[in-house]
JSON list of C-alpha atoms in Angstrom, two decimals:
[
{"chain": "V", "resi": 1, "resn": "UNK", "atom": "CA", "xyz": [-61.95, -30.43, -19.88]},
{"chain": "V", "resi": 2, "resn": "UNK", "atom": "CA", "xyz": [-62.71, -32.54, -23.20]},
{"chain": "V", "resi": 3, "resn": "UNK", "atom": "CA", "xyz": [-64.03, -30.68, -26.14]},
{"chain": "V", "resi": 4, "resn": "UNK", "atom": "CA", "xyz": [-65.97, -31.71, -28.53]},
{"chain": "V", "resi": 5, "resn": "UNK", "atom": "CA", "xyz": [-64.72, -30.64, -32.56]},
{"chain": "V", "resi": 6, "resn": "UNK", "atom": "CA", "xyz": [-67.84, -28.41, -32.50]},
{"chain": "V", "resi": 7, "resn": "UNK", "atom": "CA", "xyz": [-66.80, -26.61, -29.20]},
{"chain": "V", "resi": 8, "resn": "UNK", "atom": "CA", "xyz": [-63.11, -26.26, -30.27]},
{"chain": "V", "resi": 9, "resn": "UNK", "atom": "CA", "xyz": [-64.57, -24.57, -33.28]},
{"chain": "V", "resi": 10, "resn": "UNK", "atom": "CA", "xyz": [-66.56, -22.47, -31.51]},
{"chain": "V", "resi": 11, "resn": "UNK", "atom": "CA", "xyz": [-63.61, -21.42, -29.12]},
{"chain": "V", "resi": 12, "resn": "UNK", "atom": "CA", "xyz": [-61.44, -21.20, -32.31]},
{"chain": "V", "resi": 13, "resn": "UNK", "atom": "CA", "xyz": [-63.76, -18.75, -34.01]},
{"chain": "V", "resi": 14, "resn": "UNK", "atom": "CA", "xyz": [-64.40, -16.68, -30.85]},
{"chain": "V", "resi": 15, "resn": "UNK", "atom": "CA", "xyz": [-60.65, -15.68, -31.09]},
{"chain": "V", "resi": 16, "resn": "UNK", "atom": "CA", "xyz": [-60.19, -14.72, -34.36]},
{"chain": "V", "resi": 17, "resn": "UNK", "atom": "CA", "xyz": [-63.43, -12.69, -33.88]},
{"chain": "V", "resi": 18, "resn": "UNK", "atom": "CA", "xyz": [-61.98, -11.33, -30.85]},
{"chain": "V", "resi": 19, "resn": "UNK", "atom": "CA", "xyz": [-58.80, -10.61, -32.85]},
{"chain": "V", "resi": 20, "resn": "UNK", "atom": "CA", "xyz": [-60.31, -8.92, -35.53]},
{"chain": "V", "resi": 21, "resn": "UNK", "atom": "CA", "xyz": [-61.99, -6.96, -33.19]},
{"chain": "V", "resi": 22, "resn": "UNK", "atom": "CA", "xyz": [-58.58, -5.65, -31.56]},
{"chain": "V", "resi": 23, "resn": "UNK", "atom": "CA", "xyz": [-59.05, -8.44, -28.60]},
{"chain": "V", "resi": 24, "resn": "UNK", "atom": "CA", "xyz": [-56.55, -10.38, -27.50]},
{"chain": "V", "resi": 25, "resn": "UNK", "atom": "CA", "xyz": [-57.09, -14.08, -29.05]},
{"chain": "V", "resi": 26, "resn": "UNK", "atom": "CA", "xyz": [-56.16, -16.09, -26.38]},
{"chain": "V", "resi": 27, "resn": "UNK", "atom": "CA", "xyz": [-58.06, -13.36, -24.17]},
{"chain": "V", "resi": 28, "resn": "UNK", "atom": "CA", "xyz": [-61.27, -13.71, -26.51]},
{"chain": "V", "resi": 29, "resn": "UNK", "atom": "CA", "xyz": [-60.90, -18.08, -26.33]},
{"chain": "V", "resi": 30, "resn": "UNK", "atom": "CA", "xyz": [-60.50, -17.95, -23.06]},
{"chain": "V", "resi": 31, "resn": "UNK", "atom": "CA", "xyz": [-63.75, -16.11, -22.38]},
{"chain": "V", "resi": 32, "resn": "UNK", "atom": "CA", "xyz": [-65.39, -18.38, -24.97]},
{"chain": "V", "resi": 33, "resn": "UNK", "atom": "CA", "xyz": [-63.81, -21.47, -23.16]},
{"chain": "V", "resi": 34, "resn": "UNK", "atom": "CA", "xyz": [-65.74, -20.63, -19.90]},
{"chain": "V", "resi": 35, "resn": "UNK", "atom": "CA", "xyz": [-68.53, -19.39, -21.21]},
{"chain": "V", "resi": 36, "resn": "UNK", "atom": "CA", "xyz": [-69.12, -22.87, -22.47]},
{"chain": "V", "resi": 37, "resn": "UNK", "atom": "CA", "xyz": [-68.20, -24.57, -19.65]},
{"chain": "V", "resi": 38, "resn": "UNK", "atom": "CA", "xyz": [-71.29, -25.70, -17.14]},
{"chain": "V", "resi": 39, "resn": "UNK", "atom": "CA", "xyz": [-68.46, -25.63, -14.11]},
{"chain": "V", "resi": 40, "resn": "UNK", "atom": "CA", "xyz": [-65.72, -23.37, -13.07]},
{"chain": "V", "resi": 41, "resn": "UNK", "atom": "CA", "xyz": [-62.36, -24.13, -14.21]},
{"chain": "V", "resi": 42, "resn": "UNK", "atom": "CA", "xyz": [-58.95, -23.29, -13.06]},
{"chain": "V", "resi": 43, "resn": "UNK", "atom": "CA", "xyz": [-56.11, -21.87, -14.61]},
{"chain": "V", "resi": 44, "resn": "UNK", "atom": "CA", "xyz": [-54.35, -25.16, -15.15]},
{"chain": "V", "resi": 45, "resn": "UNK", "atom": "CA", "xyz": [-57.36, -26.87, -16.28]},
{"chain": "V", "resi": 46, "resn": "UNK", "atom": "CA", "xyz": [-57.69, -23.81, -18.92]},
{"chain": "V", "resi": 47, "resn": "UNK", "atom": "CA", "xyz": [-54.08, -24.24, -19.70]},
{"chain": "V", "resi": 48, "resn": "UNK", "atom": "CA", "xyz": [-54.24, -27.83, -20.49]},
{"chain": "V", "resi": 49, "resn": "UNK", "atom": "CA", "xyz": [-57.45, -27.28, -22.43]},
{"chain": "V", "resi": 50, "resn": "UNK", "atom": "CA", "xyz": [-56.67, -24.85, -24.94]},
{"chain": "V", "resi": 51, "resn": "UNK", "atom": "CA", "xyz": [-52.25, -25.77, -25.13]},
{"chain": "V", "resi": 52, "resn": "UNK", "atom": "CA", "xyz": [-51.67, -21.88, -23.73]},
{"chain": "V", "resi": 53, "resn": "UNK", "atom": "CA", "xyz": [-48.91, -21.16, -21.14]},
{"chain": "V", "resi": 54, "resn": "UNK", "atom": "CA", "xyz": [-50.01, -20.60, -17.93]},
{"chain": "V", "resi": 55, "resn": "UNK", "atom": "CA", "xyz": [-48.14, -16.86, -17.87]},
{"chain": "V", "resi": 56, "resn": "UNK", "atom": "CA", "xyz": [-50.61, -15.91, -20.86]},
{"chain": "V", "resi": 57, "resn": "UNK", "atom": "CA", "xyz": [-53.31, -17.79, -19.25]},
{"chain": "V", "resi": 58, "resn": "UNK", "atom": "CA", "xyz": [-52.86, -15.22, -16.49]},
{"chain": "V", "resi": 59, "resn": "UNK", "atom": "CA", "xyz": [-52.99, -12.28, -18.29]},
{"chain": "V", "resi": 60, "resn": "UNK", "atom": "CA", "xyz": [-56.37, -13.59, -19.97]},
{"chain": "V", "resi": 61, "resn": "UNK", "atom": "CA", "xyz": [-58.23, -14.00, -17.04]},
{"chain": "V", "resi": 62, "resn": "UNK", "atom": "CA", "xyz": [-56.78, -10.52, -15.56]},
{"chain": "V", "resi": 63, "resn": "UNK", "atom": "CA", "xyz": [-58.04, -8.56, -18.64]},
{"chain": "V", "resi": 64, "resn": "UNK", "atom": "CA", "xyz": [-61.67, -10.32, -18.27]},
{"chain": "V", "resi": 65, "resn": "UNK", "atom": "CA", "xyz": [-61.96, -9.94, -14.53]},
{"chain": "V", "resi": 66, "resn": "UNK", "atom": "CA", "xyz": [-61.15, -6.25, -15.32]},
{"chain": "V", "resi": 67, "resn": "UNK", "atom": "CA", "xyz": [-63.96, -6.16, -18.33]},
{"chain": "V", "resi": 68, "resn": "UNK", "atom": "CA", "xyz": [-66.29, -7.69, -15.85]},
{"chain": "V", "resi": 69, "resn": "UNK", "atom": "CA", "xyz": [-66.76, -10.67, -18.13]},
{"chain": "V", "resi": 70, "resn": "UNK", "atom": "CA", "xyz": [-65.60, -13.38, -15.36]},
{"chain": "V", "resi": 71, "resn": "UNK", "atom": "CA", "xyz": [-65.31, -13.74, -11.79]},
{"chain": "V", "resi": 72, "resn": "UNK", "atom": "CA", "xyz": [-63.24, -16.17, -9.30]},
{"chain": "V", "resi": 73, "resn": "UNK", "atom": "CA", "xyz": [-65.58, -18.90, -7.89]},
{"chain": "V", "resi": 74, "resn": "UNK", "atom": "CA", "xyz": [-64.44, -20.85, -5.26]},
{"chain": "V", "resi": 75, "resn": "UNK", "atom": "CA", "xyz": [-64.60, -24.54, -4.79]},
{"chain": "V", "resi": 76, "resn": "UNK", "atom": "CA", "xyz": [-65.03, -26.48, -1.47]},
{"chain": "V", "resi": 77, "resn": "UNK", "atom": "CA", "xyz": [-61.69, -28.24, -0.61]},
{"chain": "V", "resi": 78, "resn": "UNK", "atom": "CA", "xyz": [-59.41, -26.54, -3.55]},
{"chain": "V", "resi": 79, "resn": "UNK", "atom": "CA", "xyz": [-57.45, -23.34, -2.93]},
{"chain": "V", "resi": 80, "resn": "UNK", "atom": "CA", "xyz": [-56.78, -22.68, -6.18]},
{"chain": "V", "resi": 81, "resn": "UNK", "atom": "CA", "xyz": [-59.29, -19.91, -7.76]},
{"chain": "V", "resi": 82, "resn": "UNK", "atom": "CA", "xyz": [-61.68, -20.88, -10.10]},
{"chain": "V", "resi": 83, "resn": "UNK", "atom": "CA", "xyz": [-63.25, -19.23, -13.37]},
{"chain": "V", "resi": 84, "resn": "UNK", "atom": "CA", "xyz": [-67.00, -18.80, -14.27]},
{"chain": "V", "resi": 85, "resn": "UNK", "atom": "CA", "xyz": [-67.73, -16.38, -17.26]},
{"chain": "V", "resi": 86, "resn": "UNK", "atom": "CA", "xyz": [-71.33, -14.52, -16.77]},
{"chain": "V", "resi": 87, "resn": "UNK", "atom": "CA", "xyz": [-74.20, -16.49, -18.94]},
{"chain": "V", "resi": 88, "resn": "UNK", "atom": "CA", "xyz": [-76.36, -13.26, -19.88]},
{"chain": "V", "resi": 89, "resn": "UNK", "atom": "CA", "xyz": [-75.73, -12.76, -23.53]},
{"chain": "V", "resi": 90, "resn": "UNK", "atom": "CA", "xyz": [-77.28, -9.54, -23.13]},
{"chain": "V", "resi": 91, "resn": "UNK", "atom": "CA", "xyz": [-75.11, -8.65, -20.11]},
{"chain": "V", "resi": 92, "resn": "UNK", "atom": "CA", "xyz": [-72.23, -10.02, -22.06]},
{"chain": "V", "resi": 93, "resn": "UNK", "atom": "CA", "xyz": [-72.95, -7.54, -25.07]},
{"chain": "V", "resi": 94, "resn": "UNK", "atom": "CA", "xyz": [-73.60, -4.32, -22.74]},
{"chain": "V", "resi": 95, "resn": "UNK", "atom": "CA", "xyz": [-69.65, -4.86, -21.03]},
{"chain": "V", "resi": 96, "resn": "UNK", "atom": "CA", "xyz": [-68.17, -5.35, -24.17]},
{"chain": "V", "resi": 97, "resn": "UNK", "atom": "CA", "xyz": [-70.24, -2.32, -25.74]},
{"chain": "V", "resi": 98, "resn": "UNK", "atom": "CA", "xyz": [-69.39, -0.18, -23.32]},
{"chain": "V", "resi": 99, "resn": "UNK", "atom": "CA", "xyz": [-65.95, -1.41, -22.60]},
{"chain": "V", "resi": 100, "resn": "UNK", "atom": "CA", "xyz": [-65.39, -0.41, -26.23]},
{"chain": "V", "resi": 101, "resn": "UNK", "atom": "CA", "xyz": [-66.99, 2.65, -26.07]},
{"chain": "V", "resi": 102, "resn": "UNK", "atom": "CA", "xyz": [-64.99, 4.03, -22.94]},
{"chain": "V", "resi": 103, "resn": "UNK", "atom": "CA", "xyz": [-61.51, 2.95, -24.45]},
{"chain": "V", "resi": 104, "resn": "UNK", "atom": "CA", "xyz": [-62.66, 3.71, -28.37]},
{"chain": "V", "resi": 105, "resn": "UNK", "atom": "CA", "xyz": [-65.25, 6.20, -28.77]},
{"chain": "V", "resi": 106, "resn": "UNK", "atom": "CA", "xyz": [-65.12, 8.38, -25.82]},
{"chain": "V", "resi": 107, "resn": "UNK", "atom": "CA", "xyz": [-61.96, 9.74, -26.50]},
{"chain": "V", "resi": 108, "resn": "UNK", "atom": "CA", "xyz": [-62.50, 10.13, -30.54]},
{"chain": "V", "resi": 109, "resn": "UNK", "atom": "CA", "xyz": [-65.03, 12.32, -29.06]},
{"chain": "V", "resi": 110, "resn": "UNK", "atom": "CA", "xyz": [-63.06, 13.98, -27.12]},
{"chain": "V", "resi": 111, "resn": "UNK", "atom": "CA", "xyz": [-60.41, 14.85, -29.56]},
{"chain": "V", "resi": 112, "resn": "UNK", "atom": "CA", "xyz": [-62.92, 15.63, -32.03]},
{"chain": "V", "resi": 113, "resn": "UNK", "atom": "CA", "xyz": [-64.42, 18.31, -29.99]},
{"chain": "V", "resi": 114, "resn": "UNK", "atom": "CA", "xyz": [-61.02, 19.82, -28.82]},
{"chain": "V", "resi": 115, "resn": "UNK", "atom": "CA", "xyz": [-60.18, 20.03, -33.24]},
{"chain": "V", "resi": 116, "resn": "UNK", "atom": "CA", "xyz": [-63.80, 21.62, -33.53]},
{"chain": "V", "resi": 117, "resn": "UNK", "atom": "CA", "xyz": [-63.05, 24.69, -31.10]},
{"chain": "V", "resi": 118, "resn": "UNK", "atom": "CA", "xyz": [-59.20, 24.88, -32.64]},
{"chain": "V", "resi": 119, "resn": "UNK", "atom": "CA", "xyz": [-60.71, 25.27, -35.99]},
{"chain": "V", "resi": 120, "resn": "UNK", "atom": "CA", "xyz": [-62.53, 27.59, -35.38]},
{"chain": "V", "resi": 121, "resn": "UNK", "atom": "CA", "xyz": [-59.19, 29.73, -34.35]},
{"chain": "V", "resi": 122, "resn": "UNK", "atom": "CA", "xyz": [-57.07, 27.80, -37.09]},
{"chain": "V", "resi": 123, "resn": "UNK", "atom": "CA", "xyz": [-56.46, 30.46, -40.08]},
{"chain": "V", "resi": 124, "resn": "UNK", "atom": "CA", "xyz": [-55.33, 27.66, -42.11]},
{"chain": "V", "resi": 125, "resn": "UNK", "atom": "CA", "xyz": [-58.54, 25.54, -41.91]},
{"chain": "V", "resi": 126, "resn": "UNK", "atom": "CA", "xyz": [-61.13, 26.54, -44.61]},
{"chain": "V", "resi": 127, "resn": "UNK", "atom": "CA", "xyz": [-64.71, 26.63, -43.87]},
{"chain": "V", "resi": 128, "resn": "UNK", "atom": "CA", "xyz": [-65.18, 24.01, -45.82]},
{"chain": "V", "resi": 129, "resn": "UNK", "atom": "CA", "xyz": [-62.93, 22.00, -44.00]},
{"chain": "V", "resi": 130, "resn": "UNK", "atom": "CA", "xyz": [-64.31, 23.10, -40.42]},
{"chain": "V", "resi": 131, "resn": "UNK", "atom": "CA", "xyz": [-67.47, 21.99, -42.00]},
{"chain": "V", "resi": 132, "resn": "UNK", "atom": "CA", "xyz": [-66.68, 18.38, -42.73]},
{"chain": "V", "resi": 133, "resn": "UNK", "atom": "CA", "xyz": [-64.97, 17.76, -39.45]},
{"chain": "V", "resi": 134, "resn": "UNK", "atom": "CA", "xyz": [-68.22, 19.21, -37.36]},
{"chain": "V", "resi": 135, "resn": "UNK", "atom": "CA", "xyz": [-70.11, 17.04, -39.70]},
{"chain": "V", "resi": 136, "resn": "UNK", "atom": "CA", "xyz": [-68.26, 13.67, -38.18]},
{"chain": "V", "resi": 137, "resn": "UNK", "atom": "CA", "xyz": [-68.53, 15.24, -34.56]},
{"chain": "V", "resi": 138, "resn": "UNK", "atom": "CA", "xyz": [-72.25, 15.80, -34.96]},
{"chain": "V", "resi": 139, "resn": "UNK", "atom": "CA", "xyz": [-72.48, 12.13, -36.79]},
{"chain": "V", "resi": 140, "resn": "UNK", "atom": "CA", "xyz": [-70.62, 10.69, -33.72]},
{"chain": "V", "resi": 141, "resn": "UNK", "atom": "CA", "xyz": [-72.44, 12.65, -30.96]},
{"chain": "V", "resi": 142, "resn": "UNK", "atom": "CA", "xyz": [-75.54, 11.46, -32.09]},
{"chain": "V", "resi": 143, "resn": "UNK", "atom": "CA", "xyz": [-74.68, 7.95, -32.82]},
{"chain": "V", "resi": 144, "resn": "UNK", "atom": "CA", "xyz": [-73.52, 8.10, -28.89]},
{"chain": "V", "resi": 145, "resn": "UNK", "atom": "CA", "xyz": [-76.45, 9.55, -27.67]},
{"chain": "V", "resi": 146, "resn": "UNK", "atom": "CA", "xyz": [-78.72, 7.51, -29.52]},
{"chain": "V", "resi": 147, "resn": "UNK", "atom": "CA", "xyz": [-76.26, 4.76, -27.83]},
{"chain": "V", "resi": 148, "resn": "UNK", "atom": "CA", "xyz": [-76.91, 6.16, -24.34]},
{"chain": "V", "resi": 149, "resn": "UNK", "atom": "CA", "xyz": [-80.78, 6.17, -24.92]},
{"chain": "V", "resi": 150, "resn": "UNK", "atom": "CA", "xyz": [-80.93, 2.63, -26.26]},
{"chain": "V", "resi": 151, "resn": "UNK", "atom": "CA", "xyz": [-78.42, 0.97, -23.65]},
{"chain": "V", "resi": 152, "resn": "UNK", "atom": "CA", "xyz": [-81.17, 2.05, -20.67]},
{"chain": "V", "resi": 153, "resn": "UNK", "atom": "CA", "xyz": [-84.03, 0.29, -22.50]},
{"chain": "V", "resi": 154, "resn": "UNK", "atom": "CA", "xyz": [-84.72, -3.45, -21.20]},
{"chain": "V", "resi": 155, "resn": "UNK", "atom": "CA", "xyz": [-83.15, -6.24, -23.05]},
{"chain": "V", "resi": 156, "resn": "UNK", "atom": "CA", "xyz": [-87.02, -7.59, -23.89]},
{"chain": "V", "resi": 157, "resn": "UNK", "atom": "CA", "xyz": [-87.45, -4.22, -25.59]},
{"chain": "V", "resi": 158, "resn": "UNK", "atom": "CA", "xyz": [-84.56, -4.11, -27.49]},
{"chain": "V", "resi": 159, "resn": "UNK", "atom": "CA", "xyz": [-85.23, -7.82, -28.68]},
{"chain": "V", "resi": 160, "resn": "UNK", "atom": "CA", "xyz": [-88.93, -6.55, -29.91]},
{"chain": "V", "resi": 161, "resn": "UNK", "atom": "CA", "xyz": [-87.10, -3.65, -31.56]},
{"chain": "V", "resi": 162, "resn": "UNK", "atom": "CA", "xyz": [-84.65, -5.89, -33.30]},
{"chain": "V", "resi": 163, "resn": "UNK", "atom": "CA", "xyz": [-87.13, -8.35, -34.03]},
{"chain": "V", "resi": 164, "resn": "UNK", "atom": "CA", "xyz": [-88.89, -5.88, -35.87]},
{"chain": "V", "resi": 165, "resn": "UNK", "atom": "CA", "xyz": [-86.21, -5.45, -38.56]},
{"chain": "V", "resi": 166, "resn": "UNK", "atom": "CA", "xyz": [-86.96, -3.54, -41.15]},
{"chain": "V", "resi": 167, "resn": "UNK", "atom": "CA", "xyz": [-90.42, -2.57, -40.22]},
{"chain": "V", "resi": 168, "resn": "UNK", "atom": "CA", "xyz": [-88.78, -0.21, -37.70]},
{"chain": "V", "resi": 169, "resn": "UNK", "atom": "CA", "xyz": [-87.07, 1.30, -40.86]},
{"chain": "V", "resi": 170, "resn": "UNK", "atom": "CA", "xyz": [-90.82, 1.51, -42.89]},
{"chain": "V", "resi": 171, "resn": "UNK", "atom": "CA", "xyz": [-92.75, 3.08, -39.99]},
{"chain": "V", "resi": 172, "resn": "UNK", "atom": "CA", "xyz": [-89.89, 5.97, -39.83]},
{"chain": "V", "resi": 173, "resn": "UNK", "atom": "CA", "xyz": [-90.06, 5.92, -43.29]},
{"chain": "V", "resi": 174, "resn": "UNK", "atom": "CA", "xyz": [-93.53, 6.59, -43.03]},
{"chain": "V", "resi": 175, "resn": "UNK", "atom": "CA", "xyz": [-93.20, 9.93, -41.16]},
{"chain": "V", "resi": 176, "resn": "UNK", "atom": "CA", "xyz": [-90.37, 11.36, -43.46]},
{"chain": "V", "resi": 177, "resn": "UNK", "atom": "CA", "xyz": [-87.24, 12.43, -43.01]},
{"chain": "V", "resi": 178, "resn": "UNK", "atom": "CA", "xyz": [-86.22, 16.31, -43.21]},
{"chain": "V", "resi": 179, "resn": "UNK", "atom": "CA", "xyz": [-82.37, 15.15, -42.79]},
{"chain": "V", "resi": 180, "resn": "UNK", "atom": "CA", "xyz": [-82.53, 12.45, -45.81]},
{"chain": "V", "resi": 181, "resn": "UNK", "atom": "CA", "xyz": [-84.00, 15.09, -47.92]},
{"chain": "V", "resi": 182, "resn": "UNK", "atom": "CA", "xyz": [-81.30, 17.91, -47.20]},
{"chain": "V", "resi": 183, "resn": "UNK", "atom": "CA", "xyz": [-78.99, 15.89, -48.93]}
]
């Protein structure tokens, strides 16, 4: 496949996003790479593309297909599998999201809650101490439920509440905020 300088900068800047994220960057070009693409592409067609070995080119595609961010396509008269990455920028941002929050978040929570019933039995803890770590578990609990509420809305609702910016942010203004004003 021939890229263009703009599409190589594109795929270039997808990896070191997906790297600074704690993605793989051959992982996050890859996905980038077929994303762009308007047909499927095969692993040596991806290798010869982007200059990656074919062993790493693997690997890539494994650790999509296992995000759900790619599937094999199959074309008439080759055996070889081919690549398509799902087009749904929304869908695209509700994998990832999640993905991250299953291998991240979930089990920060988890720890945090097993640290907030130890403290509770820890003599050495003070309660000052007890306090500021419940004070990150309620922070993160919330943030994840407030996650879970917003992630079963339609995408055309969350793009109206987005699009709304900071007028969101007035209109709550608007009807106070007992937590803002506790602190």
């Amino acid at each position: 496949m021939q890229l263009s300088p703009t599409m190589q900068k594109y795929i270039l800047h997808w990896g070191e996003m997906g790297a600074r994220w704690g993605v793989n960057r051959t992982v996050a070009q890859i996905h980038a790479l077929l994303y762009l693409a308007n047909s499927p592409l095969n692993a040596e067609q991806i290798c010869e593309t982007l200059g990656v070995a074919r062993s790493n080119v693997s690997n890539s595609l494994k650790e999509l297909q296992s995000w759900g961010l790619i599937r094999v396509q199959h074309v008439l008269g080759d055996r070889r599998d081919h690549f398509v990455a799902l087009q749904d920028v929304w869908e695209i941002f509700r994998l990832i999201t999640e993905e991250r929050k299953r291998r991240e978040l979930d089990p920060t929570l988890s720890v945090l809650r097993e640290c907030a019933i130890e403290a509770e039995s820890d003599p050495l803890i003070e309660a000052a101490t007890r306090e500021k770590m419940d004070k990150v578990l309620e922070f993160l609990e919330l943030l994840l439920s407030g996650y879970d509420d917003f992630k079963k809305l339609p995408p055309g609702v969350v793009l109206r509440l987005l699009k709304m910016g900071s007028k969101l942010g007035q209109l709550a203004a608007m009807f106070g905020n007992d937590e803002e004003q506790k602190s």
